[in-house]
Tab-separated table of C-alpha atoms in Angstrom:
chain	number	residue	atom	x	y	z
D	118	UNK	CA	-35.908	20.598	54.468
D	119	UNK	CA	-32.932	21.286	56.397
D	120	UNK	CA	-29.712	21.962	54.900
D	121	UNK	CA	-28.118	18.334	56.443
D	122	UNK	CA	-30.907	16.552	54.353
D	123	UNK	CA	-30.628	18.211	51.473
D	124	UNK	CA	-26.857	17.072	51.603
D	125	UNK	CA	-27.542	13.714	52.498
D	126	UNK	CA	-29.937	13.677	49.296
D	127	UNK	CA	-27.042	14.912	47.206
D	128	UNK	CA	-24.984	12.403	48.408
D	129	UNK	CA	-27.023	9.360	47.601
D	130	UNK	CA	-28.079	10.557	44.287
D	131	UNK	CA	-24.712	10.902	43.730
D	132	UNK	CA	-23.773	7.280	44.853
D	133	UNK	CA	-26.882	5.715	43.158
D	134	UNK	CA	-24.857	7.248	40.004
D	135	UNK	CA	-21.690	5.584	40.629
D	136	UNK	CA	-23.475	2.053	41.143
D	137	UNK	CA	-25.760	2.216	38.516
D	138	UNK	CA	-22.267	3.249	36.044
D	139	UNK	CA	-19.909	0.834	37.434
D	140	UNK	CA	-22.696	-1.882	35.277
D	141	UNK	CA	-21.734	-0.176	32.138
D	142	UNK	CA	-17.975	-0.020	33.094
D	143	UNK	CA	-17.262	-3.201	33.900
D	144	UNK	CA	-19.350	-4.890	31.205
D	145	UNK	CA	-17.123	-7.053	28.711
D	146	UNK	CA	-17.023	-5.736	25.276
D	147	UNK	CA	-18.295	-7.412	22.235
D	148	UNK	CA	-15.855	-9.442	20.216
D	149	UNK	CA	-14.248	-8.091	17.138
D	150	UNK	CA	-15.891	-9.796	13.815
D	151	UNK	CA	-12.719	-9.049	11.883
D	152	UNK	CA	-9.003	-9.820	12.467
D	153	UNK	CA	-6.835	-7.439	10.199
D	154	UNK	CA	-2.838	-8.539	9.854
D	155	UNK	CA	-0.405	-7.081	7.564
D	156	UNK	CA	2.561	-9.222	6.900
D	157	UNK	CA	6.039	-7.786	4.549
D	158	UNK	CA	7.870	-10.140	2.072
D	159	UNK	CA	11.379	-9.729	3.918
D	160	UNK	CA	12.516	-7.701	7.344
D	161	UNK	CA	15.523	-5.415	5.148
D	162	UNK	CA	15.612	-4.302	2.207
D	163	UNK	CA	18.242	-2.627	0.393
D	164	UNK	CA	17.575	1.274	-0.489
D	165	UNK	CA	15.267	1.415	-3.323
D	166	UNK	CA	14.188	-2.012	-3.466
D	167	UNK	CA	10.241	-2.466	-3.551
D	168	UNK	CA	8.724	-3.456	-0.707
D	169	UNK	CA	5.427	-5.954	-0.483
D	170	UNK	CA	2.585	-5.771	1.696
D	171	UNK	CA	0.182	-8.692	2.311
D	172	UNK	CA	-3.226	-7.282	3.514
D	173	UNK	CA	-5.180	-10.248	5.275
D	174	UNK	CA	-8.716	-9.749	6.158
D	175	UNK	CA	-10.768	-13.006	8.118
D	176	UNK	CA	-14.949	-13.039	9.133
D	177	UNK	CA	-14.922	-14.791	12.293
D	178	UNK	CA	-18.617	-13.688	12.905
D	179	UNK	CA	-21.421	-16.331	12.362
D	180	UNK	CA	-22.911	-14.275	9.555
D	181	UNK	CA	-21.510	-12.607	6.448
D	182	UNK	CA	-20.693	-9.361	6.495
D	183	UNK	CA	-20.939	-6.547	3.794
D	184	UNK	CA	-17.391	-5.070	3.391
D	185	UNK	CA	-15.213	-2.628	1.317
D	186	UNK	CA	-12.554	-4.325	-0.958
D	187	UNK	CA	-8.944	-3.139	0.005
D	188	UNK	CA	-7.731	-0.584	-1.968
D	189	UNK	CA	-5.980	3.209	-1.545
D	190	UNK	CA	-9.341	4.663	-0.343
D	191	UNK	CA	-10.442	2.118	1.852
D	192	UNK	CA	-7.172	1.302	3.555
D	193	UNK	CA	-4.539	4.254	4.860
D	194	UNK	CA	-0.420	2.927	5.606
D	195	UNK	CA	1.432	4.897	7.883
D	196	UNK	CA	5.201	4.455	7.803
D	197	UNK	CA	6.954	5.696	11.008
D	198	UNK	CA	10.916	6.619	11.122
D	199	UNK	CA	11.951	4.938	13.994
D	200	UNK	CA	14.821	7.570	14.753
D	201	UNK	CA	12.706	10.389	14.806
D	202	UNK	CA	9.092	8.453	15.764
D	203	UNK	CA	6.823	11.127	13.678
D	204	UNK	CA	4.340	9.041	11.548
D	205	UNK	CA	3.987	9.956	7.389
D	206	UNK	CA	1.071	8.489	5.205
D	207	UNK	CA	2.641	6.472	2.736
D	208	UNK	CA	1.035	5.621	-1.098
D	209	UNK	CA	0.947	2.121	-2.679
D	210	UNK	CA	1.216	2.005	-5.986
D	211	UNK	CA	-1.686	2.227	-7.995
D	212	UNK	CA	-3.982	2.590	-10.977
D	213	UNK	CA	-6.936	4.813	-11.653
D	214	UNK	CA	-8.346	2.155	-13.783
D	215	UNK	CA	-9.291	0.171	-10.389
D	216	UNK	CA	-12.523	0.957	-9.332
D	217	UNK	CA	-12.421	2.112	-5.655
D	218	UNK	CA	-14.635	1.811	-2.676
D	219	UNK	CA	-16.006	-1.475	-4.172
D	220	UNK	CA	-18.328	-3.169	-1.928
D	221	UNK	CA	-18.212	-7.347	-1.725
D	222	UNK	CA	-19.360	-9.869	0.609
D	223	UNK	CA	-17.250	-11.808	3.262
D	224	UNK	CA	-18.770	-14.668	4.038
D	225	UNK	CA	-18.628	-16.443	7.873
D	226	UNK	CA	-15.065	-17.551	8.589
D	227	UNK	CA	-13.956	-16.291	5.211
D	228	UNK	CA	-11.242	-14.275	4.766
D	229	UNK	CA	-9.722	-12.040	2.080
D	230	UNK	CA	-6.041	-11.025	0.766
D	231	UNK	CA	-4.299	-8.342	-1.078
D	232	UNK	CA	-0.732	-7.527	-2.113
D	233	UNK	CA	0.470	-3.735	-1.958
D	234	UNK	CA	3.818	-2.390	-3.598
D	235	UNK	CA	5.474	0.062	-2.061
D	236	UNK	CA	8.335	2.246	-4.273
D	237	UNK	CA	9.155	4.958	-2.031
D	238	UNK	CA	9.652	3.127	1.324
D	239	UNK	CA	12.845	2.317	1.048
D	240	UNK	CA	14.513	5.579	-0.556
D	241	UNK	CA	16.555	6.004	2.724
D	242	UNK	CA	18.210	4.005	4.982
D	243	UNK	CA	16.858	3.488	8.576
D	244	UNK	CA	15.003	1.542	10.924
D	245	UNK	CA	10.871	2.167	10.068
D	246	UNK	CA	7.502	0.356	11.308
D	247	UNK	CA	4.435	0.485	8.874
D	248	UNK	CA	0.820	0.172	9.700
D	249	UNK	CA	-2.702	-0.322	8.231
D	250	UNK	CA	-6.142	1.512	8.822
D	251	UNK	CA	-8.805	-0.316	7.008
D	252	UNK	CA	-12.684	1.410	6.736
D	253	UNK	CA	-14.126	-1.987	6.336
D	254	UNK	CA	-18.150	-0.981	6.409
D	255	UNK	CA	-19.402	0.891	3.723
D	256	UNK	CA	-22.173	2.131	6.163
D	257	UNK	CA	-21.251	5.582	7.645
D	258	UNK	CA	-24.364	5.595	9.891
D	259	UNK	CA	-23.715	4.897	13.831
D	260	UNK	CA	-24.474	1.354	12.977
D	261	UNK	CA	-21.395	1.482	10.941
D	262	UNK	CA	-17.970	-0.531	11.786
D	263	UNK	CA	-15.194	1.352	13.093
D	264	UNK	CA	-11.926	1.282	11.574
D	265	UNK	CA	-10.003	-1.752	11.925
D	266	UNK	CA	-5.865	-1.205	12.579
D	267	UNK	CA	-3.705	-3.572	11.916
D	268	UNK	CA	-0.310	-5.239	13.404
D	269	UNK	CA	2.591	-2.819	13.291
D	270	UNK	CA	5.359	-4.311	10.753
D	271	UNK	CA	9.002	-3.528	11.210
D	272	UNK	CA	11.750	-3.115	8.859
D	273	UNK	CA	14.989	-2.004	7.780
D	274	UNK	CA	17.017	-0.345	4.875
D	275	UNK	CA	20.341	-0.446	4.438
D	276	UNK	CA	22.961	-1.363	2.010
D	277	UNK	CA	23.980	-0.617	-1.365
D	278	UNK	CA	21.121	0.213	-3.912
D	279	UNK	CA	21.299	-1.881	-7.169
D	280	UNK	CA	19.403	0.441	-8.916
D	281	UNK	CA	18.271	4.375	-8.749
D	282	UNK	CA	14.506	5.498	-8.544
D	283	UNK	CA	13.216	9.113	-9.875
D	284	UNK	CA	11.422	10.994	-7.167
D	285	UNK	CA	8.080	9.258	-7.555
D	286	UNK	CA	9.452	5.898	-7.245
D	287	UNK	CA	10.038	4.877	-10.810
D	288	UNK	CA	12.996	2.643	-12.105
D	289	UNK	CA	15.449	5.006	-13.820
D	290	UNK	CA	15.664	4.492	-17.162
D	291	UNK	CA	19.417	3.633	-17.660
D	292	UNK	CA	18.273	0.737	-15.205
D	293	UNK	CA	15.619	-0.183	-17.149
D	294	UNK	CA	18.026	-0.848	-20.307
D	295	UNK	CA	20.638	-3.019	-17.618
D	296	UNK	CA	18.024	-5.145	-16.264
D	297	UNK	CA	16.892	-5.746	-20.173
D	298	UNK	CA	20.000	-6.305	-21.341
D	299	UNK	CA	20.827	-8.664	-18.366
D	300	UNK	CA	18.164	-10.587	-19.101
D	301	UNK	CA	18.800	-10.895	-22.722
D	302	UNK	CA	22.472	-12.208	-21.960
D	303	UNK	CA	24.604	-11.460	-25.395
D	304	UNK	CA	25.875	-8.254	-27.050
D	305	UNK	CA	24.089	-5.487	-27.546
D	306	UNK	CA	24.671	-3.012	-29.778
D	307	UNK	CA	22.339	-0.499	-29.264
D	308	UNK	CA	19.332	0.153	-27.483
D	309	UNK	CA	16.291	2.960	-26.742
D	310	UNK	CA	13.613	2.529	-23.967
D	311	UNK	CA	10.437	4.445	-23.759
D	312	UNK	CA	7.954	4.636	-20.616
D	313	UNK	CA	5.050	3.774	-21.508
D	314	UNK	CA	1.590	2.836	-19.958
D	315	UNK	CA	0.259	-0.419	-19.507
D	316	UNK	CA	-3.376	-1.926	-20.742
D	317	UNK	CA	-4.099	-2.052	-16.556
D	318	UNK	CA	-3.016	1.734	-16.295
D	319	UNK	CA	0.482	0.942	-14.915
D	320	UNK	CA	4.089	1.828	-16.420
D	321	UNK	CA	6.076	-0.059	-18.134
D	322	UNK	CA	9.069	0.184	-19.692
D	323	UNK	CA	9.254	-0.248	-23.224
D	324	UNK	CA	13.084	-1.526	-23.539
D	325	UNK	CA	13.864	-2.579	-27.301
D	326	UNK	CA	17.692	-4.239	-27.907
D	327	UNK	CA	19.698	-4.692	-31.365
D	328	UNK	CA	21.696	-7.723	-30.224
D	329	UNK	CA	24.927	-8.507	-32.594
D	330	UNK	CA	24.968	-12.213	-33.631
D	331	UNK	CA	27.018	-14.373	-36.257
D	332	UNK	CA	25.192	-16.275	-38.999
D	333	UNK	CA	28.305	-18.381	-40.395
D	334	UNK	CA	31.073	-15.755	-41.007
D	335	UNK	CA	28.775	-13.184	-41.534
D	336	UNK	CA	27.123	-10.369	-38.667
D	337	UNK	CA	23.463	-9.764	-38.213
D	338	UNK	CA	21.300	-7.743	-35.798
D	339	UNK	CA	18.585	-9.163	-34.283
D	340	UNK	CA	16.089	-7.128	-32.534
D	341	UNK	CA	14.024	-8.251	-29.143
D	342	UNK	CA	12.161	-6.051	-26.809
D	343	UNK	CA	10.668	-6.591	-22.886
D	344	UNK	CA	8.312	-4.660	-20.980
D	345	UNK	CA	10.743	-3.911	-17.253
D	346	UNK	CA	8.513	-3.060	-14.606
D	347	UNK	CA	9.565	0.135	-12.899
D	348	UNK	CA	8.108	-0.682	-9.442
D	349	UNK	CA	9.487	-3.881	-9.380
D	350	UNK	CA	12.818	-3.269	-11.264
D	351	UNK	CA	12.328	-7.016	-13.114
D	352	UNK	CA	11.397	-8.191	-16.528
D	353	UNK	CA	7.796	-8.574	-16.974
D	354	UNK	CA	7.632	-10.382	-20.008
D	355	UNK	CA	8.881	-10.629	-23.956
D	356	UNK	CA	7.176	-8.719	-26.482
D	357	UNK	CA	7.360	-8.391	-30.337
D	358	UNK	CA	10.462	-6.018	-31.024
D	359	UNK	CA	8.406	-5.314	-34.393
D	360	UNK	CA	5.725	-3.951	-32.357
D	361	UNK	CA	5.955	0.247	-31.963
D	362	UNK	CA	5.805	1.558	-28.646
D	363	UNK	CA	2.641	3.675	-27.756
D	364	UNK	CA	2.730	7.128	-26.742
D	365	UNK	CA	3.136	8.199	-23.203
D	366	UNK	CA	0.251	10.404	-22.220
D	367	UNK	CA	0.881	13.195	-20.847
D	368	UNK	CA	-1.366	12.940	-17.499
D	369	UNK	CA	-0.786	9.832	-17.062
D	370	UNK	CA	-2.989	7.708	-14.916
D	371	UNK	CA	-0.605	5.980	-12.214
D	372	UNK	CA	-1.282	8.519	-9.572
D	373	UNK	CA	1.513	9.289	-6.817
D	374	UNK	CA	-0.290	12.449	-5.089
D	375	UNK	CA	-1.868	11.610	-1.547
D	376	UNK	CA	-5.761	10.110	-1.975
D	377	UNK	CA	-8.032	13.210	-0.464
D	378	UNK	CA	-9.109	11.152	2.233
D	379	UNK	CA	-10.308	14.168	4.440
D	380	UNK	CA	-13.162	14.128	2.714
D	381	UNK	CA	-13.661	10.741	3.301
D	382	UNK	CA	-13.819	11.163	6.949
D	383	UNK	CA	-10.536	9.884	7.890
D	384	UNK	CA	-7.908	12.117	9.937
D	385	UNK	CA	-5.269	12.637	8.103
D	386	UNK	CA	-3.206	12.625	11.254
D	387	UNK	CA	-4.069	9.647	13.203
D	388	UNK	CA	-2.163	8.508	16.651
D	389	UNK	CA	-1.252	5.188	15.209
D	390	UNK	CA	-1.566	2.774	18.469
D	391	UNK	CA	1.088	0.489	17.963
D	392	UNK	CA	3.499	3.061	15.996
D	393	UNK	CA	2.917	5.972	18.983
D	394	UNK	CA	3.633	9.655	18.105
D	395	UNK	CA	6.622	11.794	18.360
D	396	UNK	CA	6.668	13.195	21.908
D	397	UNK	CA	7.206	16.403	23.372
């Protein structure tokens, strides 16, 4: 065969490729079975407020689907400083107690919610965007789902802060006692707070108040205590001031360290699509 045919071969091989590819190309993909949108609880917030995440997960396939619940291993935030546009992983707030990497079932057209509180989000002032990454199928085969992203979610800090946070994002404890004794509304003579943990594996803290008060010409004390929430700087609820405080543990088990989700098979470094990355 002569060296014109043999390129001539070549050449529509080569376009028999092309044709047979452009099928492949052009062909529509399949639609998504989930819609994932995250929504905040205000646009600003002032610095150290907490700040809310709504997590909203719909089915719109024609069958149920088997799907991980939301919690800090199944779905990832990234939090991006808009001044400097490098993207951080970000931690909710949470409790060991939960059990994680649940599996449930959404049913067709159903859809699923959860709140996330953030503590550390708004320790400095700036302009920021936030983002979801949710692993919704708990198969890892090939057959698996791929991660589902969510809307980007823009906000901003600035302002006075009404109250100070320690470095892991809980309430400072002479804040703890103000917020008490705000709530209670009369004198107060003395007081003593005492972090403590919760029956759900959260802090609390333990805030109890003598409050001065006349009986006829005569001064009493009365005693009253309330459980402050240090994420949410806010009362939780009255409790029996004759009740005494448990003992903080020493490890305890609201975890603020970054979930090891490398070996989870998640990048810890992701391009976030709607955030971007820092560029050169």
């Amino acid at each position: 065969m002569s060296s014109v045919h043999i390129r001539l071969l070549i050449i529509s091989i080569l376009i028999s490729i092309l044709f047979s590819g452009c099928g492949y190309f052009t062909r529509k993909p399949k639609s998504p079975d989930l819609i994932f949108v995250m929504n905040l609880d205000k646009p600003s917030y002032l610095p150290n407020e907490p700040v809310i995440s709504t997590l909203h997960l719909q089915n719109l396939a024609q069958s149920e689907l088997k799907i991980y619940n939301f919690d800090v291993r199944t779905v990832s935030f990234y939090r991006m400083n808009e001044a400097t546009g490098e993207p951080l992983e970000v931690m909710p707030v949470y409790s060991e107690k939960e059990p994680l990497l649940s599996v449930t079932t959404l049913k067709a057209k159903e859809a699923m919610e959860r709140k996330f509180v953030f503590t550390t989000l708004s320790a400095v002032s700036g302009n920021y965007k936030i983002q979801a990454f949710y692993r919704s199928s708990p198969d890892r085969s090939e057959e698996g789902r791929s991660t589902v992203i969510s809307n980007s979610c823009a906000f901003q800090v600035f302002g006075k802060p009404l109250y100070g946070r320690d470095g892991k994002g809980i309430l400072e404890k002479e804040d703890a006692i103000r917020i008490a004794e705000e709530k209670c509304g009369k004198t107060v003579r003395a007081t003593t707070a005492t972090l403590v943990i919760n029956e759900a594996g959260f802090y609390d803290w333990w805030v109890l108040l003598d409050i001065a008060q006349k009986v006829g010409n005569r001064e009493t004390t009365l005693k009253k205590a309330y459980l402050v929430s240090p994420y949410l700087a806010a009362v939780r609820r009255e409790i029996n001031p004759s009740i005494v405080p448990p003992r903080k543990e020493e490890e305890p088990p609201v975890k603020f360290r970054k979930v090891d989700r490398l070996s989870e098979g998640v990048s810890a470094r992701p391009i976030v699509p709607e955030i971007g990355s820092k560029k050169d």
